[in-house]
Amino acid sequence: MVLLNLYIVYFVVCILSVNSTCTTNNDEDVRKFPLNFAFGTATSAYQIEGAWNVSGKGENIWDKYVHKNPNVVIDKSNGDVACDSYHQYDRDIEMLKELGVDYYRFSLSWSRLLPTGSVANVNNDGVDYYNNLINGLLKHNIIPFVTIYHWDLPQKLQDLGGWTNPIIQDFFEDYANFVFRQFGDRVQHWLTFNEPKQICLCGYGQTTFAPGLNMTGVGDYMCGHNLLLSHARVFHLYDKKFRIKQAGSIGITIEGTWSEPFSSSKEDFNAAERFMEFEAGWFMNPIFSIKGDYPAVMKERIAVNSAIQGFSKSRLPEFTEEQIRLLKGSSDFLGLNFYCSTMARHINTNVSSEPSYEDDANVYSYVNQSWPHAASSWLTVTPWGFHNYLNRIKNLYDNPEVIITENGYSTWGGLVDNDRIKYINLHLNALLDAIKDGSKVTGYTVWSLMDNFEWQQGYSEKFGMYEVDFQDPSRKRIPRKSAKYFIDVIRTKSVKHYDPEYYEINDCTNSVYV
């Protein structure tokens, strides 16, 4: 197993010493996780660190995007200060210790370490910051789980074309080599990228995320191609130069959304499958499938549409046979971010004269309004979709090891967040169902440790188990009810089994929920 290989004896002793929190629960109501199962929580650099232009940090694409276009964020906010974790990492570590997590997933700011994106210009203050954070985590037996890239490309590299320019592969490999050398003696769990689809589709195909280039059907595919090849190069770099000495593992995090057919028709079933192939298969298939390469449906549809539109070749770049071989199996585990499900319906449309990812996928995807909703308009509560998606991965990709690297629920604020507790509990039960079905899921990560800058939603939506007061210059953090719930889950390595239709939070006298 990837996680807990260093501390398993310590955690087994702790688990065996803990009794159930609520004595009113019957034994049959409690579901146990495997002893080597790990729990954590997550953040990302731009969303929490702040200190955007101090201590030698360079400008990144989100800095530029929100400063130049403040209206793209619903509350016109930005990550200039955010949670001020650059100055308050000690409090962050204290919160993680309070929760009792096995690991903490955080990301490195490329432009804080290498202000221009190049290893020719190292910011030692940035190196010191991450050394202090990593050492502080290890001091409290918290495993650092590090994402190398979480959406915040140095602006100097974007000026060269960013992820659409093949030269980015060289820069990313150099950057990864640098962080392995700097931190790999203490960091043994790595992710190359967080959510490639959001990087490419939302940042290069649309204007949802930085850099907001709006090059749909072209820029997004170029981005995805270079990103995948960058991932493969860094995986093999780690494999050849660092794995034996540092005894670590490296993977990638991909977001998955379960797609439910609108009807039982073959057309809608195919539309749902097509949605999932275009959404996550785009990046999972080249790495985790037996044959490798992009999903067949992507290759076929984009090639046909490109020909109709007068292109001389497919807008989807083509891998060489050597690149296909390099990509296949280039991950020790699959990091899965799962939040919700969607509905899918087949549509009959003529191909537009202009390239479009939406035309290529040809799926009408929408949120079922009858499903329970979080504060985020896109976030529905569909634990059955989580179960289905894990089974899909098991069956489609020869049952790889999966670590849930994000799963979470948004509210509008407040310390009593019963809906978040219910969401997490339902998804943990669905996860246990998937393990029972044979899925190799070894870890679960709540998004997020604390409220933070949620991209276009700014600070309006709250995902944190800790509330952050963004009006307070000290950015005071206060635990929510969900934090106390998660403490109980981690301590007991278990969740209560219940009928979700009648679920209520149990506030019995000696409960941590009180």
mmCIF file of C-alpha atoms in Angstrom, residues 28-284:
data_model
loop_
_atom_site.group_PDB
_atom_site.id
_atom_site.type_symbol
_atom_site.label_atom_id
_atom_site.label_comp_id
_atom_site.label_asym_id
_atom_site.label_seq_id
_atom_site.Cartn_x
_atom_site.Cartn_y
_atom_site.Cartn_z
ATOM 1 C CA GLU A 28 -23.848 -3.914 13.774
ATOM 2 C CA ASP A 29 -24.369 -0.187 13.110
ATOM 3 C CA VAL A 30 -20.621 0.464 12.904
ATOM 4 C CA ARG A 31 -18.599 -0.250 9.771
ATOM 5 C CA LYS A 32 -14.841 -0.608 10.137
ATOM 6 C CA PHE A 33 -12.139 0.419 7.688
ATOM 7 C CA PRO A 34 -9.101 -1.788 7.030
ATOM 8 C CA LEU A 35 -6.330 -1.183 9.571
ATOM 9 C CA ASN A 36 -3.982 0.134 6.877
ATOM 10 C CA PHE A 37 -6.573 2.581 5.528
ATOM 11 C CA ALA A 38 -5.432 6.219 5.799
ATOM 12 C CA PHE A 39 -7.327 9.463 6.372
ATOM 13 C CA GLY A 40 -6.258 12.975 5.476
ATOM 14 C CA THR A 41 -7.356 16.398 4.382
ATOM 15 C CA ALA A 42 -6.217 18.715 1.595
ATOM 16 C CA THR A 43 -5.465 22.266 0.505
ATOM 17 C CA SER A 44 -3.609 23.933 -2.365
ATOM 18 C CA ALA A 45 -0.963 26.646 -2.382
ATOM 19 C CA TYR A 46 -2.796 29.472 -4.167
ATOM 20 C CA GLN A 47 -5.984 28.869 -2.199
ATOM 21 C CA ILE A 48 -4.435 29.223 1.282
ATOM 22 C CA GLU A 49 -0.904 30.622 1.302
ATOM 23 C CA GLY A 50 -1.379 34.298 0.431
ATOM 24 C CA ALA A 51 1.894 36.286 0.535
ATOM 25 C CA TRP A 52 1.514 36.559 -3.222
ATOM 26 C CA ASN A 53 4.377 39.007 -3.815
ATOM 27 C CA VAL A 54 6.596 38.784 -0.738
ATOM 28 C CA SER A 55 9.746 36.855 0.151
ATOM 29 C CA GLY A 56 10.817 36.502 -3.463
ATOM 30 C CA LYS A 57 7.719 34.785 -4.854
ATOM 31 C CA GLY A 58 7.096 35.326 -8.565
ATOM 32 C CA GLU A 59 3.772 36.065 -10.265
ATOM 33 C CA ASN A 60 1.667 33.081 -11.336
ATOM 34 C CA ILE A 61 -1.239 32.853 -13.769
ATOM 35 C CA TRP A 62 -3.873 33.168 -11.035
ATOM 36 C CA ASP A 63 -2.202 36.275 -9.640
ATOM 37 C CA LYS A 64 -2.356 37.916 -13.042
ATOM 38 C CA TYR A 65 -5.802 36.615 -13.993
ATOM 39 C CA VAL A 66 -7.669 37.862 -10.906
ATOM 40 C CA HIS A 67 -5.777 41.159 -10.728
ATOM 41 C CA LYS A 68 -6.467 41.927 -14.383
ATOM 42 C CA ASN A 69 -10.039 40.564 -14.361
ATOM 43 C CA PRO A 70 -11.472 40.937 -10.831
ATOM 44 C CA ASN A 71 -15.008 40.427 -12.128
ATOM 45 C CA VAL A 72 -14.285 36.782 -12.960
ATOM 46 C CA VAL A 73 -14.556 36.074 -9.204
ATOM 47 C CA ILE A 74 -18.071 36.336 -7.822
ATOM 48 C CA ASP A 75 -17.062 38.446 -4.793
ATOM 49 C CA LYS A 76 -14.184 40.167 -6.654
ATOM 50 C CA SER A 77 -11.714 38.634 -4.203
ATOM 51 C CA ASN A 78 -8.352 37.001 -4.833
ATOM 52 C CA GLY A 79 -5.671 34.876 -3.186
ATOM 53 C CA ASP A 80 -3.339 37.728 -2.255
ATOM 54 C CA VAL A 81 -3.752 36.971 1.458
ATOM 55 C CA ALA A 82 -6.183 34.033 1.453
ATOM 56 C CA CYS A 83 -5.763 32.102 4.741
ATOM 57 C CA ASP A 84 -2.288 33.613 5.217
ATOM 58 C CA SER A 85 -0.853 30.122 5.608
ATOM 59 C CA TYR A 86 2.547 31.375 4.494
ATOM 60 C CA HIS A 87 2.759 33.053 7.874
ATOM 61 C CA GLN A 88 0.434 30.728 9.815
ATOM 62 C CA TYR A 89 1.552 27.255 8.830
ATOM 63 C CA ASP A 90 2.136 26.446 12.504
ATOM 64 C CA ARG A 91 -1.590 26.895 13.165
ATOM 65 C CA ASP A 92 -2.372 24.712 10.136
ATOM 66 C CA ILE A 93 -0.195 21.950 11.567
ATOM 67 C CA GLU A 94 -1.893 22.395 14.938
ATOM 68 C CA MET A 95 -5.289 21.888 13.267
ATOM 69 C CA LEU A 96 -4.073 18.746 11.518
ATOM 70 C CA LYS A 97 -2.819 17.437 14.830
ATOM 71 C CA GLU A 98 -6.223 18.184 16.393
ATOM 72 C CA LEU A 99 -7.924 16.164 13.676
ATOM 73 C CA GLY A 100 -5.486 13.282 14.074
ATOM 74 C CA VAL A 101 -5.021 12.848 10.324
ATOM 75 C CA ASP A 102 -2.582 10.302 8.961
ATOM 76 C CA TYR A 103 -1.464 12.614 6.146
ATOM 77 C CA TYR A 104 -1.831 16.142 4.807
ATOM 78 C CA ARG A 105 -2.168 16.734 1.105
ATOM 79 C CA PHE A 106 -0.854 20.177 0.087
ATOM 80 C CA SER A 107 0.673 21.630 -3.061
ATOM 81 C CA LEU A 108 3.885 23.464 -3.837
ATOM 82 C CA SER A 109 3.775 26.906 -5.407
ATOM 83 C CA TRP A 110 6.030 26.657 -8.452
ATOM 84 C CA SER A 111 6.505 30.442 -8.572
ATOM 85 C CA ARG A 112 7.345 30.599 -4.855
ATOM 86 C CA LEU A 113 10.181 28.130 -5.359
ATOM 87 C CA LEU A 114 11.227 29.172 -8.875
ATOM 88 C CA PRO A 115 9.890 32.707 -9.483
ATOM 89 C CA THR A 116 10.368 32.608 -13.269
ATOM 90 C CA GLY A 117 9.617 28.901 -13.565
ATOM 91 C CA SER A 118 13.261 28.062 -14.255
ATOM 92 C CA VAL A 119 15.723 26.272 -11.988
ATOM 93 C CA ALA A 120 18.186 29.017 -12.926
ATOM 94 C CA ASN A 121 16.368 31.269 -10.443
ATOM 95 C CA VAL A 122 15.764 29.648 -7.029
ATOM 96 C CA ASN A 123 13.966 31.461 -4.202
ATOM 97 C CA ASN A 124 15.539 30.200 -0.982
ATOM 98 C CA ASP A 125 12.787 31.752 1.147
ATOM 99 C CA GLY A 126 10.298 29.537 -0.656
ATOM 100 C CA VAL A 127 12.469 26.476 -0.051
ATOM 101 C CA ASP A 128 12.682 27.379 3.641
ATOM 102 C CA TYR A 129 8.903 27.741 3.883
ATOM 103 C CA TYR A 130 8.218 24.239 2.587
ATOM 104 C CA ASN A 131 11.059 22.757 4.630
ATOM 105 C CA ASN A 132 9.502 24.254 7.759
ATOM 106 C CA LEU A 133 6.058 22.940 6.826
ATOM 107 C CA ILE A 134 7.304 19.439 6.013
ATOM 108 C CA ASN A 135 9.461 19.220 9.129
ATOM 109 C CA GLY A 136 6.585 20.460 11.271
ATOM 110 C CA LEU A 137 4.280 17.788 9.886
ATOM 111 C CA LEU A 138 6.771 15.002 10.463
ATOM 112 C CA LYS A 139 7.367 16.206 14.011
ATOM 113 C CA HIS A 140 3.724 15.351 14.707
ATOM 114 C CA ASN A 141 3.729 12.057 12.755
ATOM 115 C CA ILE A 142 1.712 13.561 9.894
ATOM 116 C CA ILE A 143 2.755 12.253 6.486
ATOM 117 C CA PRO A 144 3.313 14.976 3.855
ATOM 118 C CA PHE A 145 1.464 14.133 0.623
ATOM 119 C CA VAL A 146 2.651 16.651 -1.951
ATOM 120 C CA THR A 147 1.065 17.832 -5.192
ATOM 121 C CA ILE A 148 3.717 19.276 -7.485
ATOM 122 C CA TYR A 149 1.295 21.308 -9.642
ATOM 123 C CA HIS A 150 -2.118 22.596 -8.569
ATOM 124 C CA TRP A 151 -3.074 25.138 -11.280
ATOM 125 C CA ASP A 152 -0.656 27.991 -10.468
ATOM 126 C CA LEU A 153 1.796 28.138 -13.398
ATOM 127 C CA PRO A 154 4.501 30.826 -13.206
ATOM 128 C CA GLN A 155 3.368 33.686 -15.440
ATOM 129 C CA LYS A 156 6.745 33.785 -17.210
ATOM 130 C CA LEU A 157 6.050 30.288 -18.546
ATOM 131 C CA GLN A 158 2.531 31.228 -19.584
ATOM 132 C CA ASP A 159 4.078 34.075 -21.586
ATOM 133 C CA LEU A 160 5.765 31.326 -23.625
ATOM 134 C CA GLY A 161 2.440 29.589 -24.244
ATOM 135 C CA GLY A 162 2.106 27.665 -21.016
ATOM 136 C CA TRP A 163 0.740 24.149 -21.384
ATOM 137 C CA THR A 164 0.145 24.578 -25.121
ATOM 138 C CA ASN A 165 3.900 24.831 -25.813
ATOM 139 C CA PRO A 166 5.794 21.484 -25.839
ATOM 140 C CA ILE A 167 8.772 23.185 -24.162
ATOM 141 C CA ILE A 168 6.733 23.178 -20.934
ATOM 142 C CA GLN A 169 7.657 19.500 -20.613
ATOM 143 C CA ASP A 170 11.311 20.449 -20.102
ATOM 144 C CA PHE A 171 10.469 23.112 -17.540
ATOM 145 C CA PHE A 172 8.163 20.788 -15.592
ATOM 146 C CA GLU A 173 10.711 17.971 -15.523
ATOM 147 C CA ASP A 174 13.389 20.373 -14.269
ATOM 148 C CA TYR A 175 10.985 21.698 -11.607
ATOM 149 C CA ALA A 176 10.095 18.179 -10.462
ATOM 150 C CA ASN A 177 13.744 17.166 -10.333
ATOM 151 C CA PHE A 178 14.380 20.219 -8.168
ATOM 152 C CA VAL A 179 11.619 19.412 -5.645
ATOM 153 C CA PHE A 180 12.575 15.732 -5.455
ATOM 154 C CA ARG A 181 16.127 16.788 -4.569
ATOM 155 C CA GLN A 182 14.999 19.414 -2.082
ATOM 156 C CA PHE A 183 12.244 17.554 -0.259
ATOM 157 C CA GLY A 184 12.312 13.893 -1.317
ATOM 158 C CA ASP A 185 14.376 12.810 1.673
ATOM 159 C CA ARG A 186 11.255 13.504 3.775
ATOM 160 C CA VAL A 187 8.408 13.409 1.242
ATOM 161 C CA GLN A 188 7.580 9.936 0.006
ATOM 162 C CA HIS A 189 4.158 10.488 -1.542
ATOM 163 C CA TRP A 190 3.847 12.662 -4.657
ATOM 164 C CA LEU A 191 1.216 13.739 -7.154
ATOM 165 C CA THR A 192 2.338 15.294 -10.434
ATOM 166 C CA PHE A 193 -0.894 17.145 -11.263
ATOM 167 C CA ASN A 194 -4.228 17.989 -9.734
ATOM 168 C CA GLU A 195 -7.221 17.662 -12.099
ATOM 169 C CA PRO A 196 -5.771 17.912 -15.635
ATOM 170 C CA LYS A 197 -9.210 18.463 -17.153
ATOM 171 C CA GLN A 198 -9.768 21.620 -15.144
ATOM 172 C CA ILE A 199 -6.291 22.889 -16.055
ATOM 173 C CA CYS A 200 -6.845 22.342 -19.759
ATOM 174 C CA LEU A 201 -10.572 22.574 -20.445
ATOM 175 C CA CYS A 202 -11.339 25.402 -18.020
ATOM 176 C CA GLY A 203 -8.101 27.350 -18.448
ATOM 177 C CA TYR A 204 -7.216 26.896 -22.108
ATOM 178 C CA GLY A 205 -10.508 25.833 -23.669
ATOM 179 C CA GLN A 206 -12.673 28.258 -21.675
ATOM 180 C CA THR A 207 -12.349 31.372 -19.517
ATOM 181 C CA THR A 208 -13.479 29.724 -16.275
ATOM 182 C CA PHE A 209 -9.955 29.419 -14.845
ATOM 183 C CA ALA A 210 -6.603 31.073 -15.421
ATOM 184 C CA PRO A 211 -5.169 31.778 -17.930
ATOM 185 C CA GLY A 212 -8.665 31.975 -19.513
ATOM 186 C CA LEU A 213 -7.592 31.589 -23.152
ATOM 187 C CA ASN A 214 -10.935 30.418 -24.613
ATOM 188 C CA MET A 215 -9.366 28.106 -27.226
ATOM 189 C CA THR A 216 -12.019 25.382 -27.089
ATOM 190 C CA GLY A 217 -11.453 22.280 -29.144
ATOM 191 C CA VAL A 218 -7.814 23.168 -29.836
ATOM 192 C CA GLY A 219 -5.975 24.739 -26.891
ATOM 193 C CA ASP A 220 -7.494 22.339 -24.388
ATOM 194 C CA TYR A 221 -6.302 19.287 -26.347
ATOM 195 C CA MET A 222 -2.822 20.755 -26.831
ATOM 196 C CA CYS A 223 -2.661 21.428 -23.094
ATOM 197 C CA GLY A 224 -3.778 17.893 -22.235
ATOM 198 C CA HIS A 225 -1.217 16.358 -24.548
ATOM 199 C CA ASN A 226 1.721 18.269 -23.091
ATOM 200 C CA LEU A 227 0.475 17.709 -19.559
ATOM 201 C CA LEU A 228 0.269 13.945 -20.018
ATOM 202 C CA LEU A 229 3.744 13.777 -21.540
ATOM 203 C CA SER A 230 5.058 15.948 -18.705
ATOM 204 C CA HIS A 231 3.541 13.548 -16.203
ATOM 205 C CA ALA A 232 5.138 10.531 -17.915
ATOM 206 C CA ARG A 233 8.545 12.190 -17.997
ATOM 207 C CA VAL A 234 8.410 13.053 -14.301
ATOM 208 C CA PHE A 235 7.212 9.570 -13.347
ATOM 209 C CA HIS A 236 10.139 7.972 -15.160
ATOM 210 C CA LEU A 237 12.523 10.582 -13.775
ATOM 211 C CA TYR A 238 11.454 9.614 -10.256
ATOM 212 C CA ASP A 239 11.603 5.933 -11.132
ATOM 213 C CA LYS A 240 15.178 6.134 -12.411
ATOM 214 C CA LYS A 241 16.804 8.698 -10.116
ATOM 215 C CA PHE A 242 14.920 8.831 -6.820
ATOM 216 C CA ARG A 243 12.675 5.836 -6.137
ATOM 217 C CA ILE A 244 15.241 3.446 -4.700
ATOM 218 C CA LYS A 245 16.979 6.042 -2.531
ATOM 219 C CA GLN A 246 13.839 7.857 -1.357
ATOM 220 C CA ALA A 247 11.557 4.782 -1.230
ATOM 221 C CA GLY A 248 8.528 6.766 -2.326
ATOM 222 C CA SER A 249 5.621 6.638 -4.750
ATOM 223 C CA ILE A 250 4.209 8.969 -7.370
ATOM 224 C CA GLY A 251 0.785 9.286 -8.958
ATOM 225 C CA ILE A 252 -1.628 11.758 -10.516
ATOM 226 C CA THR A 253 -4.984 13.125 -9.362
ATOM 227 C CA ILE A 254 -7.864 13.110 -11.820
ATOM 228 C CA GLU A 255 -11.398 14.272 -11.128
ATOM 229 C CA GLY A 256 -14.159 11.813 -11.886
ATOM 230 C CA THR A 257 -17.878 12.514 -12.164
ATOM 231 C CA TRP A 258 -20.393 9.704 -12.459
ATOM 232 C CA SER A 259 -22.732 10.222 -15.412
ATOM 233 C CA GLU A 260 -26.244 8.800 -15.144
ATOM 234 C CA PRO A 261 -28.150 8.179 -18.404
ATOM 235 C CA PHE A 262 -31.333 10.234 -18.761
ATOM 236 C CA SER A 263 -33.207 7.148 -19.946
ATOM 237 C CA SER A 264 -32.652 3.449 -20.534
ATOM 238 C CA SER A 265 -32.114 4.051 -24.246
ATOM 239 C CA LYS A 266 -28.892 2.940 -25.904
ATOM 240 C CA GLU A 267 -28.303 6.522 -27.082
ATOM 241 C CA ASP A 268 -28.430 7.957 -23.556
ATOM 242 C CA PHE A 269 -26.319 5.117 -22.156
ATOM 243 C CA ASN A 270 -23.671 5.822 -24.794
ATOM 244 C CA ALA A 271 -23.907 9.539 -24.056
ATOM 245 C CA ALA A 272 -23.200 8.899 -20.369
ATOM 246 C CA GLU A 273 -20.206 6.729 -21.246
ATOM 247 C CA ARG A 274 -18.994 9.329 -23.735
ATOM 248 C CA PHE A 275 -19.213 12.028 -21.073
ATOM 249 C CA MET A 276 -17.029 10.016 -18.695
ATOM 250 C CA GLU A 277 -14.498 9.209 -21.424
ATOM 251 C CA PHE A 278 -14.177 12.842 -22.503
ATOM 252 C CA GLU A 279 -14.092 14.051 -18.898
ATOM 253 C CA ALA A 280 -11.754 11.661 -17.039
ATOM 254 C CA GLY A 281 -10.926 8.949 -19.582
ATOM 255 C CA TRP A 282 -9.088 11.678 -21.507
ATOM 256 C CA PHE A 283 -6.368 11.426 -18.833
ATOM 257 C CA MET A 284 -6.992 8.066 -17.169
#
